[in-house]
Short mmCIF file of C-alpha atoms in Angstrom, two decimals:
data_model
loop_
_atom_site.label_atom_id
_atom_site.label_comp_id
_atom_site.label_asym_id
_atom_site.label_seq_id
_atom_site.Cartn_x
_atom_site.Cartn_y
_atom_site.Cartn_z
CA MET A 30 -13.50 17.96 41.96
CA PHE A 31 -11.59 14.68 42.10
CA ASP A 32 -13.72 11.75 43.20
CA ARG A 33 -13.57 10.37 46.69
CA ASP A 34 -12.43 6.81 46.96
CA THR A 35 -11.70 4.35 49.71
CA GLU A 36 -8.12 4.49 48.45
CA GLY A 37 -5.87 7.31 47.37
CA VAL A 38 -5.13 9.06 44.10
CA ARG A 39 -1.88 10.16 42.48
CA ILE A 40 -0.39 13.56 43.32
CA GLU A 41 1.96 15.28 40.87
CA LEU A 42 4.03 18.37 41.68
CA ARG A 43 5.52 20.09 38.65
CA SER A 44 8.15 22.85 39.04
CA LEU A 45 6.39 23.99 42.21
CA THR A 46 7.81 27.24 43.59
CA LYS A 47 6.98 29.63 46.42
CA HIS A 48 8.81 32.95 46.61
CA TYR A 49 7.79 35.30 49.42
CA PRO A 50 8.13 39.04 48.70
CA GLY A 51 11.27 40.56 50.16
CA GLN A 52 13.05 37.23 50.52
CA PRO A 53 16.26 36.70 48.53
CA ALA A 54 15.61 33.03 47.78
CA PRO A 55 12.47 30.92 47.25
CA ALA A 56 11.10 29.06 50.26
CA VAL A 57 10.29 26.24 47.83
CA ASP A 58 12.34 26.13 44.66
CA ASN A 59 11.17 24.29 41.53
CA VAL A 60 10.03 21.02 43.15
CA THR A 61 8.96 18.18 40.86
CA LEU A 62 7.70 15.01 42.52
CA ASP A 63 5.31 12.12 41.78
CA ILE A 64 3.46 10.59 44.73
CA PRO A 65 1.86 7.23 43.83
CA ALA A 66 -1.78 6.58 44.65
CA GLY A 67 -2.33 4.90 48.00
CA GLU A 68 1.19 5.50 49.35
CA LEU A 69 2.38 7.37 52.41
CA VAL A 70 5.22 9.70 51.43
CA VAL A 71 7.20 11.40 54.18
CA PHE A 72 8.85 14.79 53.74
CA VAL A 73 11.81 14.89 56.10
CA GLY A 74 14.39 17.61 56.53
CA PRO A 75 15.67 20.27 58.94
CA SER A 76 13.54 23.17 60.18
CA GLY A 77 13.15 25.86 57.56
CA CYS A 78 13.85 23.62 54.56
CA GLY A 79 10.37 24.23 53.11
CA LYS A 80 8.73 20.85 53.74
CA THR A 81 5.60 22.26 55.45
CA THR A 82 5.28 25.05 52.87
CA THR A 83 5.41 22.46 50.09
CA MET A 84 2.69 20.41 51.76
CA LYS A 85 0.46 23.46 52.40
CA MET A 86 0.57 24.41 48.72
CA ILE A 87 -1.17 21.12 47.91
CA ASN A 88 -4.38 22.24 49.66
CA ARG A 89 -3.62 25.90 48.92
CA LEU A 90 -3.26 27.07 52.48
CA VAL A 91 -0.19 28.59 50.83
CA GLU A 92 -0.65 29.77 47.25
CA PRO A 93 2.15 28.75 44.86
CA THR A 94 4.11 31.43 43.04
CA SER A 95 4.42 29.15 40.03
CA GLY A 96 4.21 25.52 39.00
CA GLU A 97 1.50 22.87 38.82
CA ILE A 98 -0.25 20.58 41.30
CA LEU A 99 -2.31 17.69 39.97
CA ILE A 100 -4.44 15.46 42.19
CA GLY A 101 -6.01 12.52 40.42
CA GLY A 102 -5.14 14.26 37.16
CA GLN A 103 -6.99 17.48 38.05
CA ASP A 104 -5.30 20.86 38.22
CA VAL A 105 -5.63 21.98 41.85
CA LEU A 106 -5.00 25.62 40.95
CA SER A 107 -8.16 25.68 38.83
CA LEU A 108 -10.37 24.62 41.75
CA ASP A 109 -12.09 26.69 44.41
CA PRO A 110 -9.73 26.60 47.44
CA ASP A 111 -12.49 26.08 50.02
CA GLN A 112 -14.04 23.23 48.05
CA LEU A 113 -10.60 21.72 47.53
CA ARG A 114 -9.86 21.66 51.27
CA ARG A 115 -13.13 19.88 51.96
CA HIS A 116 -11.87 17.01 49.80
CA ILE A 117 -8.47 16.74 51.47
CA GLY A 118 -7.92 15.51 55.02
CA TYR A 119 -5.63 17.67 57.15
CA ALA A 120 -4.09 16.83 60.52
CA ILE A 121 -1.58 19.00 62.40
CA GLN A 122 0.58 18.80 65.52
CA GLN A 123 -1.66 21.14 67.53
CA VAL A 124 -4.71 18.98 66.61
CA GLY A 125 -6.91 22.09 66.25
CA LEU A 126 -10.08 20.67 67.80
CA PHE A 127 -12.78 23.23 68.57
CA PRO A 128 -12.92 23.33 72.40
CA HIS A 129 -16.64 24.16 72.68
CA GLN A 130 -17.76 21.39 70.33
CA THR A 131 -18.14 17.76 71.29
CA ILE A 132 -15.92 15.10 69.78
CA ALA A 133 -18.79 14.05 67.51
CA GLN A 134 -19.27 17.64 66.32
CA ASN A 135 -15.54 18.04 65.69
CA ILE A 136 -15.35 14.87 63.61
CA GLY A 137 -18.53 15.70 61.71
CA LEU A 138 -17.41 19.21 60.79
CA VAL A 139 -16.51 18.63 57.12
CA PRO A 140 -19.37 16.18 56.36
CA ASN A 141 -21.72 18.81 57.79
CA LEU A 142 -20.24 21.45 55.50
CA LEU A 143 -20.70 19.06 52.58
CA GLY A 144 -24.40 18.71 53.41
CA TRP A 145 -24.46 15.13 54.61
CA PRO A 146 -27.69 14.14 56.40
CA ALA A 147 -27.49 13.94 60.18
CA ASP A 148 -27.90 10.16 60.38
CA ARG A 149 -25.07 9.60 57.90
CA ILE A 150 -22.79 11.94 59.87
CA SER A 151 -23.64 10.19 63.13
CA ALA A 152 -22.88 6.76 61.65
CA ARG A 153 -19.59 8.05 60.22
CA VAL A 154 -18.56 9.49 63.60
CA ASP A 155 -19.15 6.14 65.31
CA GLU A 156 -17.32 4.29 62.53
CA LEU A 157 -14.26 6.52 62.80
CA LEU A 158 -14.11 6.53 66.59
CA SER A 159 -14.10 2.74 66.48
CA LEU A 160 -11.43 2.83 63.77
CA VAL A 161 -9.08 4.87 65.99
CA ASN A 162 -9.87 2.71 69.04
CA LEU A 163 -12.07 5.16 70.93
CA GLU A 164 -15.36 3.66 72.09
CA PRO A 165 -18.12 5.80 70.50
CA SER A 166 -20.48 5.59 73.46
CA ALA A 167 -17.74 6.79 75.80
CA PHE A 168 -16.19 9.53 73.65
CA ARG A 169 -18.64 11.03 71.13
CA ASP A 170 -20.25 13.40 73.67
CA ARG A 171 -17.08 14.45 75.46
CA TYR A 172 -15.23 17.71 74.87
CA PRO A 173 -11.56 17.96 73.84
CA ARG A 174 -10.47 19.13 77.30
CA GLN A 175 -11.75 15.84 78.72
CA LEU A 176 -9.34 13.79 76.55
CA SER A 177 -5.64 13.08 76.91
CA GLY A 178 -3.19 14.42 74.35
CA GLY A 179 -2.96 11.04 72.64
CA GLN A 180 -6.75 10.71 72.49
CA GLN A 181 -7.03 14.19 70.99
CA GLN A 182 -4.51 13.22 68.31
CA ARG A 183 -6.65 10.19 67.43
CA VAL A 184 -9.69 12.44 67.12
CA GLY A 185 -7.65 14.73 64.87
CA VAL A 186 -6.89 11.80 62.57
CA ALA A 187 -10.56 10.73 62.65
CA ARG A 188 -11.65 14.26 61.69
CA ALA A 189 -9.19 14.27 58.78
CA LEU A 190 -10.76 11.02 57.56
CA ALA A 191 -14.37 12.08 58.14
CA ALA A 192 -15.39 12.81 54.55
CA ASP A 193 -13.40 9.81 53.25
CA PRO A 194 -10.88 11.94 51.32
CA PRO A 195 -8.49 10.23 48.91
CA VAL A 196 -5.68 12.52 50.08
CA MET A 197 -4.46 13.37 53.58
CA LEU A 198 -1.88 15.96 54.61
CA MET A 199 -0.28 15.46 58.03
CA ASP A 200 2.05 18.04 59.56
CA GLU A 201 3.94 16.41 62.46
CA PRO A 202 0.61 15.16 63.87
CA PHE A 203 2.23 13.16 66.71
CA GLY A 204 5.03 15.60 67.52
CA ALA A 205 3.46 17.11 70.66
CA THR A 206 2.92 13.78 72.43
CA ASP A 207 5.23 12.00 74.87
CA PRO A 208 7.50 9.24 73.42
CA ILE A 209 5.36 6.31 74.61
CA THR A 210 2.12 7.80 73.31
CA ARG A 211 3.83 8.79 70.09
CA GLU A 212 5.06 5.26 69.43
CA HIS A 213 1.59 3.88 70.16
CA LEU A 214 -0.02 6.37 67.75
CA GLN A 215 2.54 5.56 65.07
CA ASN A 216 1.85 1.82 65.41
CA GLU A 217 -1.89 2.35 65.19
CA PHE A 218 -1.54 4.66 62.21
CA VAL A 219 0.56 2.10 60.31
CA LYS A 220 -2.24 -0.45 60.80
CA LEU A 221 -4.86 2.09 59.79
CA GLN A 222 -3.08 3.03 56.56
CA LYS A 223 -2.75 -0.63 55.60
CA GLN A 224 -6.55 -0.81 55.71
CA LEU A 225 -7.37 2.50 54.03
CA ARG A 226 -4.53 3.04 51.51
CA LYS A 227 -5.03 6.79 51.32
CA THR A 228 -2.47 8.95 49.56
CA ILE A 229 -0.74 10.67 52.47
CA ILE A 230 1.94 13.33 52.67
CA PHE A 231 3.43 13.29 56.15
CA VAL A 232 5.84 16.01 57.33
CA THR A 233 8.38 15.30 60.07
CA HIS A 234 11.91 16.20 61.13
CA ASP A 235 12.33 12.75 62.74
CA PHE A 236 14.06 10.32 60.38
CA GLU A 237 13.15 7.29 62.51
CA GLU A 238 9.48 8.26 62.25
CA ALA A 239 9.91 8.61 58.49
CA ILE A 240 11.37 5.10 58.26
CA LYS A 241 8.63 3.61 60.39
CA LEU A 242 5.69 5.19 58.55
CA GLY A 243 6.76 5.90 54.99
CA ASP A 244 6.32 3.84 51.84
CA ARG A 245 8.72 6.41 50.38
CA ILE A 246 10.79 9.20 51.89
CA ALA A 247 11.70 12.52 50.31
CA VAL A 248 14.81 13.86 52.07
CA LEU A 249 14.71 17.62 51.52
CA ARG A 250 17.42 20.26 51.51
CA GLU A 251 16.84 24.01 51.86
CA GLY A 252 14.23 25.24 49.39
CA SER A 253 12.67 21.75 49.36
CA HIS A 254 15.35 20.58 46.93
CA ILE A 255 15.12 16.79 46.87
CA ALA A 256 18.33 15.15 48.07
CA GLN A 257 16.89 11.63 47.69
CA TYR A 258 13.44 10.18 47.04
CA ASP A 259 13.12 6.44 47.50
CA THR A 260 11.88 3.67 49.76
CA PRO A 261 13.21 3.59 53.34
CA ALA A 262 15.12 0.37 52.62
CA ALA A 263 16.81 1.84 49.53
CA ILE A 264 17.82 5.03 51.35
CA LEU A 265 19.25 3.08 54.27
CA ALA A 266 21.16 0.74 51.97
CA ASP A 267 22.48 3.42 49.60
CA PRO A 268 22.24 7.05 50.77
CA ALA A 269 22.69 9.46 47.86
CA ASP A 270 25.33 11.61 49.57
CA GLU A 271 26.76 12.72 52.91
CA TYR A 272 23.76 14.97 53.56
CA VAL A 273 21.36 12.02 53.38
CA ALA A 274 23.79 9.83 55.35
CA SER A 275 23.76 12.43 58.14
CA PHE A 276 20.04 11.75 58.67
CA ILE A 277 20.66 8.01 58.91
CA GLY A 278 23.45 8.35 61.46
CA GLN A 279 25.67 5.50 62.61
CA ASP A 280 22.97 2.92 63.34
CA ALA A 281 21.73 2.03 59.85
CA THR A 282 21.56 -1.66 60.79
CA LEU A 283 19.18 -0.97 63.67
CA LYS A 284 17.02 1.14 61.36
CA ARG A 285 16.92 -1.70 58.81
CA LEU A 286 15.79 -4.04 61.59
CA ALA A 287 12.86 -1.70 62.22
CA LEU A 288 11.67 -2.18 58.62
CA MET A 289 11.25 -5.96 58.82
CA ARG A 290 8.59 -7.99 60.64
CA VAL A 291 9.18 -11.16 62.65
CA SER A 292 6.80 -12.97 60.28
CA GLU A 293 9.23 -12.32 57.39
CA VAL A 294 12.05 -14.36 58.95
CA SER A 295 12.15 -18.13 59.09
CA ALA A 296 11.74 -19.54 62.59
CA THR A 297 12.80 -23.07 63.52
CA GLY A 298 11.61 -25.66 65.99
CA SER A 299 8.67 -25.40 68.36
CA PRO A 300 8.34 -22.60 70.91
CA ALA A 301 6.01 -24.66 73.10
CA GLY A 302 7.39 -25.07 76.62
CA SER A 303 10.67 -23.40 75.70
CA GLY A 304 10.41 -20.73 78.40
CA LEU A 305 11.77 -18.22 75.89
CA PRO A 306 10.59 -14.59 75.81
CA GLN A 307 7.64 -14.11 73.48
CA VAL A 308 7.39 -11.81 70.47
CA SER A 309 4.40 -11.34 68.16
CA ALA A 310 4.51 -12.06 64.43
CA ASP A 311 3.85 -8.43 63.50
CA ALA A 312 6.60 -7.05 65.76
CA SER A 313 9.64 -5.57 64.04
CA LEU A 314 13.02 -7.28 64.17
CA ARG A 315 14.23 -4.28 66.16
CA GLU A 316 11.59 -5.07 68.79
CA ALA A 317 12.63 -8.73 68.75
CA LEU A 318 16.25 -7.71 69.33
CA ASP A 319 15.20 -5.45 72.22
CA ILE A 320 13.36 -8.39 73.81
CA MET A 321 16.36 -10.69 73.42
CA ILE A 322 18.68 -8.14 75.03
CA ALA A 323 16.25 -7.40 77.86
CA HIS A 324 16.10 -11.13 78.71
CA GLY A 325 19.77 -11.88 78.10
CA ALA A 326 18.83 -14.43 75.44
CA ASP A 327 19.97 -15.06 71.88
CA ARG A 328 16.54 -16.28 70.76
CA CYS A 329 12.86 -15.70 71.35
CA ALA A 330 9.60 -17.53 70.74
CA THR A 331 7.33 -16.49 67.86
CA PRO A 332 3.92 -17.89 66.85
CA SER A 333 5.64 -19.98 64.13
CA GLY A 334 8.75 -21.17 65.97
CA VAL A 335 11.97 -19.92 67.52
CA LEU A 336 13.70 -16.83 66.13
CA THR A 337 17.47 -16.82 66.72
CA TYR A 338 19.84 -13.87 66.90
CA ALA A 339 21.81 -15.37 64.00
CA ALA A 340 18.68 -15.54 61.82
CA LEU A 341 17.85 -11.95 62.74
CA CYS A 342 21.33 -10.79 61.66
CA GLU A 343 21.18 -12.81 58.44
CA ALA A 344 17.85 -11.16 57.57
CA VAL A 345 19.53 -7.76 57.34
CA GLY A 346 22.57 -9.08 55.47
CA THR A 347 25.10 -9.32 58.28
CA ARG A 348 26.74 -12.03 60.35
CA ALA A 349 26.11 -12.37 64.07
CA GLY A 350 29.77 -11.76 64.82
CA GLU A 351 29.59 -8.37 63.10
CA GLN A 352 26.79 -7.16 65.34
CA GLU A 353 28.56 -6.82 68.66
CA ASP A 354 28.58 -3.03 68.24
CA VAL A 355 24.83 -3.08 67.62
CA VAL A 356 24.18 -5.09 70.77
CA SER A 357 26.48 -2.80 72.77
CA SER A 358 24.64 0.29 71.54
CA GLU A 359 21.30 -1.24 72.51
CA ARG A 360 22.57 -1.95 76.02
#
């Protein structure tokens, strides 16, 4: 079995195919893809394109018809499926918490199966609850029904991390939550991944979520054929074809703003006593633009100075005068 690590390992898919009996075409057709260690790669595409089937073949919830899967250089198809799954974190949209087990028991499920001693499991539960911003003393003895949907999703992520797997598979884990909760979970997960650097495959149909979370995005056609596989910035700047461009839509500039942080743009002057709206250094430029528009201002105060609308536009390679359509669409 591949070793656990605090960070991820490389995943290689080689000519991976899944053909269900009685179906005229493969659900997944000859997919070859390299996923670098420690990166979050998003599979995005329309319903039925094969993205979830491709992901499930990695932990063999779906058995491949042909092809190879290597994790950390090891052939997954040569391993015992149950043992394999205990070394891969898995989080899904429905969360899948056991209703008659406490939160601590749910999180400790895989470590218990792996034979960890009780004190080690207990310490790991407290560590993970703190990591996902749930106070251990308040939540470890509760039951899933006593938590909100967003809290249950956090527990689902904690359970996927419980045995410190190098690889995590996530199938639309935030899809069932309301928009505000979903954005909050996405923000927290971005911070979490920066700390942990697991290798994560994340399935979604939401291109904006893919841009926000992914180090790389695989835009998939039917049969999991790869239309484009690149960084979010590269896909936004140069979509491979009309199919990929259709996912981006008409607001590519706004999406590029979401990729950059306020701290990456030069601020001028002193914000002290300016009375300008405030924005944090780790906020995106899209959030900074939203704040400017909400306050009817063309600048805002950051921890390092004053960020202007002109500087924001320059950061994404445009001139302020060219962005009137962007501002109008935001309003």
